[in-house]
Amino acid sequence: MFYLPTNSTDATELFALEEWIANQAWGETTLLLWSTAPTIMIGKYQDALAEVNLALADQYHLAVTRRKSGGGTIYTDPGSLQYSLIAPKESQTIDFSRFLNLICKVFRQIEVPVECSDRNDLLIKGRKFSGNAQYNLNGYVIHHGSLLFDTDLDTMAAALQVDQLKLISKHISSVHQRVINLKEVLPYPDTETFKQQFLKELNPLVDGLNLRHLTTTQKVEVAQIRTATFANPAFIYDRVPTTLITKKRYFPGGGLVKLSIAVEHGVLSDLKISGDFFSNLDPHQLTSALLGRPFRPEQIRPQLEAILEKTPIYHIQVDDLINLLFG
């Protein structure tokens, strides 16, 4: 097995590196171990507007990116460890067991009682610490997974719009109840120590890890993939053709505000505002200023600020509307 060390904390760069490795057809499995800056990763088929609290992501400078693999939205930060295994493809179908069996062996060697879910998760005492996803590319399978070690679970819970049907189906009531940090059951003081121990335990299981490094030219090739795809806002936000959203909230002292929103390919295509609030605002003025803009906080906020400066809404501020739109 090849091991390619990386210091990058940019998920878009790491996803590009995975793809670049698959395109090289080295004929052997390659391992990446990496951590990210605080990041929200969306699955291939998911709607960013429905899955992510974009207002919070904007407020706390959380990166938002999309994988080419399926599965759900996850939150990663320096307290979690991501692993990627890029290997020659053995079948056309999704097969998690091929890689999860190896990861489970590592944890059993350090005496962690790991359980596999009936889907793609690894659990300890019924609580998830690892989610996994994969896709095929050019005769290779790109499998990647997360390992929660000391992840900020409060930010995770706030950033992800977890479908209540998913929680109900698992008989749990919150993200905190659903997941566990490995730091609770392992003696290692930090993520880097855990990473080194993981490599130490994995090494004999794969008959040794052979180091590989990128040349300057190869790094440029990875950067080109990143720019064209994974760092492209159109790839991240525009994958779902049409999204219809209804948001409403009561603001103490200000009243009820209801927003009916339509977004097409990441662009705001319709907006209706209603409620029992007080203002001299002309709804058509609001609509004409916002329609046609990318539906992201940084694109909508300046227009809202300009409108509400001229015609305020009683006891309701720009931040209130941004949180309603994107929260």
Short mmCIF file of C-alpha atoms in Angstrom, two decimals, residues 33-271:
data_model
loop_
_atom_site.label_atom_id
_atom_site.label_comp_id
_atom_site.label_asym_id
_atom_site.label_seq_id
_atom_site.Cartn_x
_atom_site.Cartn_y
_atom_site.Cartn_z
CA LEU A 33 -4.78 10.65 6.14
CA TRP A 34 -5.87 14.24 6.55
CA SER A 35 -7.69 16.79 8.67
CA THR A 36 -9.55 19.91 7.62
CA ALA A 37 -10.32 23.41 8.74
CA PRO A 38 -13.95 23.55 9.97
CA THR A 39 -15.83 22.25 6.93
CA ILE A 40 -19.27 21.05 5.87
CA MET A 41 -19.11 18.29 3.23
CA ILE A 42 -22.24 17.62 1.17
CA GLY A 43 -22.96 14.29 -0.53
CA LYS A 44 -23.19 14.03 -4.31
CA TYR A 45 -26.99 13.92 -4.52
CA GLN A 46 -27.81 16.34 -1.72
CA ASP A 47 -29.30 19.82 -1.76
CA ALA A 48 -26.94 22.27 -0.03
CA LEU A 49 -29.81 24.63 0.78
CA ALA A 50 -31.71 21.90 2.62
CA GLU A 51 -28.78 20.19 4.35
CA VAL A 52 -26.64 23.09 5.56
CA ASN A 53 -27.26 26.01 7.89
CA LEU A 54 -25.67 28.48 5.49
CA ALA A 55 -26.25 31.43 7.81
CA LEU A 56 -24.18 29.78 10.53
CA ALA A 57 -21.56 28.67 7.99
CA ASP A 58 -21.22 32.28 6.86
CA GLN A 59 -21.11 33.63 10.42
CA TYR A 60 -18.43 31.21 11.64
CA HIS A 61 -16.51 30.97 8.35
CA LEU A 62 -17.18 27.27 7.85
CA ALA A 63 -16.09 26.02 4.44
CA VAL A 64 -18.82 24.33 2.39
CA THR A 65 -17.86 21.75 -0.22
CA ARG A 66 -19.30 18.76 -2.06
CA ARG A 67 -18.02 15.22 -2.58
CA LYS A 68 -18.47 13.14 -5.72
CA SER A 69 -19.56 10.24 -3.51
CA GLY A 70 -23.08 9.74 -2.21
CA GLY A 71 -24.22 9.63 1.38
CA GLY A 72 -25.05 12.38 3.84
CA THR A 73 -23.65 15.73 4.85
CA ILE A 74 -20.90 15.66 7.47
CA TYR A 75 -18.98 18.22 9.52
CA THR A 76 -15.19 17.97 9.87
CA ASP A 77 -12.63 20.07 11.72
CA PRO A 78 -9.07 19.77 13.08
CA GLY A 79 -10.39 17.42 15.77
CA SER A 80 -11.39 14.77 13.25
CA LEU A 81 -9.27 12.59 11.00
CA GLN A 82 -10.26 11.77 7.43
CA TYR A 83 -8.92 8.78 5.54
CA SER A 84 -8.99 8.04 1.83
CA LEU A 85 -8.27 4.71 0.16
CA ILE A 86 -7.92 4.83 -3.63
CA ALA A 87 -7.77 1.27 -4.94
CA PRO A 88 -8.19 -0.72 -8.17
CA LYS A 89 -11.90 -1.41 -8.66
CA GLU A 90 -13.09 -4.97 -8.05
CA SER A 91 -16.77 -4.52 -9.00
CA GLN A 92 -19.27 -1.97 -10.31
CA THR A 93 -21.30 -2.04 -7.10
CA ILE A 94 -20.79 -0.08 -3.90
CA ASP A 95 -18.90 -2.31 -1.43
CA PHE A 96 -18.04 -0.79 1.93
CA SER A 97 -16.94 -4.04 3.56
CA ARG A 98 -13.73 -4.25 1.53
CA PHE A 99 -12.38 -1.15 3.29
CA LEU A 100 -14.31 -1.12 6.56
CA ASN A 101 -12.97 -4.56 7.46
CA LEU A 102 -9.44 -3.14 7.31
CA ILE A 103 -10.35 -0.10 9.43
CA CYS A 104 -12.08 -2.34 11.98
CA LYS A 105 -8.93 -4.47 12.28
CA VAL A 106 -6.94 -1.36 13.18
CA PHE A 107 -9.34 -0.47 15.98
CA ARG A 108 -9.54 -4.01 17.29
CA GLN A 109 -5.75 -4.02 17.60
CA ILE A 110 -6.03 -1.05 19.96
CA GLU A 111 -8.88 -2.83 21.76
CA VAL A 112 -11.75 -0.59 20.69
CA PRO A 113 -15.05 -2.55 20.47
CA VAL A 114 -16.06 -1.40 16.99
CA GLU A 115 -19.43 -2.28 15.46
CA CYS A 116 -20.48 -1.95 11.81
CA SER A 117 -23.91 -0.49 11.09
CA ASP A 118 -26.20 -1.97 8.45
CA ARG A 119 -25.16 0.83 6.10
CA ASN A 120 -21.82 2.64 6.08
CA ASP A 121 -21.08 3.70 9.65
CA LEU A 122 -18.73 2.49 12.39
CA LEU A 123 -20.09 2.60 15.94
CA ILE A 124 -19.03 2.31 19.56
CA LYS A 125 -21.82 1.33 21.95
CA GLY A 126 -24.35 2.23 19.30
CA ARG A 127 -22.94 5.71 18.70
CA LYS A 128 -21.36 6.72 15.40
CA PHE A 129 -17.73 7.79 15.13
CA SER A 130 -17.14 7.10 11.44
CA GLY A 131 -19.18 7.62 8.29
CA ASN A 132 -18.00 6.35 4.91
CA ALA A 133 -18.69 6.93 1.23
CA GLN A 134 -17.23 5.88 -2.10
CA TYR A 135 -17.46 6.21 -5.88
CA ASN A 136 -15.80 4.69 -8.94
CA LEU A 137 -13.55 6.58 -11.35
CA ASN A 138 -11.49 5.30 -14.28
CA GLY A 139 -11.23 1.73 -13.01
CA TYR A 140 -10.57 2.76 -9.41
CA VAL A 141 -12.72 3.09 -6.32
CA ILE A 142 -12.29 6.18 -4.17
CA HIS A 143 -13.35 5.32 -0.63
CA HIS A 144 -13.22 7.95 2.10
CA GLY A 145 -14.31 8.05 5.71
CA SER A 146 -14.33 10.29 8.76
CA LEU A 147 -13.02 9.42 12.22
CA LEU A 148 -14.34 11.67 14.98
CA PHE A 149 -11.62 12.06 17.59
CA ASP A 150 -12.08 15.46 19.25
CA THR A 151 -14.61 17.10 16.93
CA ASP A 152 -16.60 20.15 18.04
CA LEU A 153 -19.98 18.45 18.40
CA ASP A 154 -21.78 21.70 19.25
CA THR A 155 -20.77 23.26 15.94
CA MET A 156 -21.57 20.00 14.16
CA ALA A 157 -25.10 19.98 15.58
CA ALA A 158 -25.67 23.64 14.71
CA ALA A 159 -24.25 23.44 11.18
CA LEU A 160 -26.11 20.36 9.93
CA GLN A 161 -29.84 20.37 9.20
CA VAL A 162 -30.34 16.73 10.21
CA ASP A 163 -33.57 15.27 8.85
CA GLN A 164 -35.80 14.40 11.81
CA LEU A 165 -36.93 11.25 9.98
CA LYS A 166 -33.34 9.98 10.18
CA LEU A 167 -33.16 10.64 13.92
CA ILE A 168 -36.57 9.07 14.55
CA SER A 169 -35.64 5.96 12.54
CA LYS A 170 -32.64 5.46 14.84
CA HIS A 171 -34.70 6.15 18.01
CA ILE A 172 -32.53 9.13 18.98
CA SER A 173 -33.35 12.77 19.57
CA SER A 174 -30.20 14.74 18.74
CA VAL A 175 -26.83 14.76 16.99
CA HIS A 176 -25.09 14.63 20.40
CA GLN A 177 -26.91 11.42 21.26
CA ARG A 178 -26.10 9.96 17.87
CA VAL A 179 -22.30 10.40 17.72
CA ILE A 180 -19.22 9.89 19.91
CA ASN A 181 -15.68 11.25 19.88
CA LEU A 182 -12.96 8.59 20.02
CA LYS A 183 -11.19 10.70 22.64
CA GLU A 184 -13.81 9.41 25.09
CA VAL A 185 -12.51 5.84 24.74
CA LEU A 186 -8.86 6.24 23.66
CA PRO A 187 -5.89 7.44 25.77
CA TYR A 188 -4.31 9.66 23.08
CA PRO A 189 -4.07 13.39 23.97
CA ASP A 190 -4.68 14.85 20.51
CA THR A 191 -5.58 14.09 16.91
CA GLU A 192 -1.96 13.99 15.71
CA THR A 193 -1.03 11.33 18.29
CA PHE A 194 -4.08 9.31 17.26
CA LYS A 195 -3.06 9.64 13.60
CA GLN A 196 0.44 8.31 14.26
CA GLN A 197 -0.93 5.38 16.28
CA PHE A 198 -3.40 4.61 13.49
CA LEU A 199 -0.54 4.44 10.98
CA LYS A 200 1.52 2.27 13.33
CA GLU A 201 -1.30 -0.26 13.74
CA LEU A 202 -2.17 -0.24 10.03
CA ASN A 203 1.39 -0.80 8.79
CA PRO A 204 1.67 -4.57 9.50
CA LEU A 205 -1.88 -5.20 8.27
CA VAL A 206 -0.93 -4.07 4.75
CA ASP A 207 2.62 -5.48 4.65
CA GLY A 208 4.12 -2.03 5.05
CA LEU A 209 3.32 1.49 3.89
CA ASN A 210 5.42 2.78 1.00
CA LEU A 211 5.81 6.57 1.01
CA ARG A 212 5.07 8.63 -2.09
CA HIS A 213 5.35 12.40 -2.58
CA LEU A 214 4.08 14.78 -5.23
CA THR A 215 6.37 16.73 -7.53
CA THR A 216 5.78 20.42 -8.17
CA THR A 217 4.25 19.59 -11.55
CA GLN A 218 1.91 17.04 -9.99
CA LYS A 219 0.77 19.58 -7.39
CA VAL A 220 -0.16 21.94 -10.22
CA GLU A 221 -2.24 19.18 -11.83
CA VAL A 222 -4.09 18.61 -8.54
CA ALA A 223 -4.71 22.36 -8.23
CA GLN A 224 -6.24 22.41 -11.71
CA ILE A 225 -8.74 19.69 -10.75
CA ARG A 226 -9.56 21.59 -7.56
CA THR A 227 -10.24 24.86 -9.39
CA ALA A 228 -12.28 23.29 -12.17
CA THR A 229 -14.48 21.15 -9.92
CA PHE A 230 -14.31 20.97 -6.15
CA ALA A 231 -13.72 24.69 -5.46
CA ASN A 232 -16.23 25.76 -8.12
CA PRO A 233 -19.39 27.27 -6.50
CA ALA A 234 -21.50 25.84 -9.33
CA PHE A 235 -20.40 22.31 -8.38
CA ILE A 236 -21.15 22.92 -4.70
CA TYR A 237 -24.48 24.74 -4.86
CA ASP A 238 -26.09 24.17 -8.26
CA ARG A 239 -26.47 20.38 -8.41
CA VAL A 240 -30.20 20.32 -7.57
CA PRO A 241 -32.26 21.89 -10.42
CA THR A 242 -35.05 23.41 -8.29
CA THR A 243 -35.48 23.84 -4.55
CA LEU A 244 -38.72 25.09 -2.98
CA ILE A 245 -38.42 26.32 0.60
CA THR A 246 -40.87 27.81 3.07
CA LYS A 247 -39.45 29.46 6.17
CA LYS A 248 -41.32 31.20 8.98
CA ARG A 249 -40.38 32.59 12.36
CA TYR A 250 -41.89 34.78 15.04
CA PHE A 251 -39.60 37.61 16.14
CA PRO A 252 -40.49 38.98 19.60
CA GLY A 253 -41.53 42.61 19.22
CA GLY A 254 -41.40 42.35 15.45
CA GLY A 255 -44.01 39.78 14.54
CA LEU A 256 -44.34 36.78 12.25
CA VAL A 257 -42.39 36.62 8.97
CA LYS A 258 -43.02 33.92 6.36
CA LEU A 259 -40.79 33.51 3.31
CA SER A 260 -41.63 31.35 0.30
CA ILE A 261 -38.51 30.77 -1.76
CA ALA A 262 -37.68 29.10 -5.07
CA VAL A 263 -34.07 28.44 -6.06
CA GLU A 264 -33.08 27.14 -9.50
CA HIS A 265 -29.52 25.91 -10.07
CA GLY A 266 -28.36 27.86 -7.03
CA VAL A 267 -29.99 31.15 -8.09
CA LEU A 268 -32.94 32.79 -6.32
CA SER A 269 -35.83 32.63 -8.82
CA ASP A 270 -38.84 33.53 -6.66
CA LEU A 271 -39.44 35.11 -3.26
#
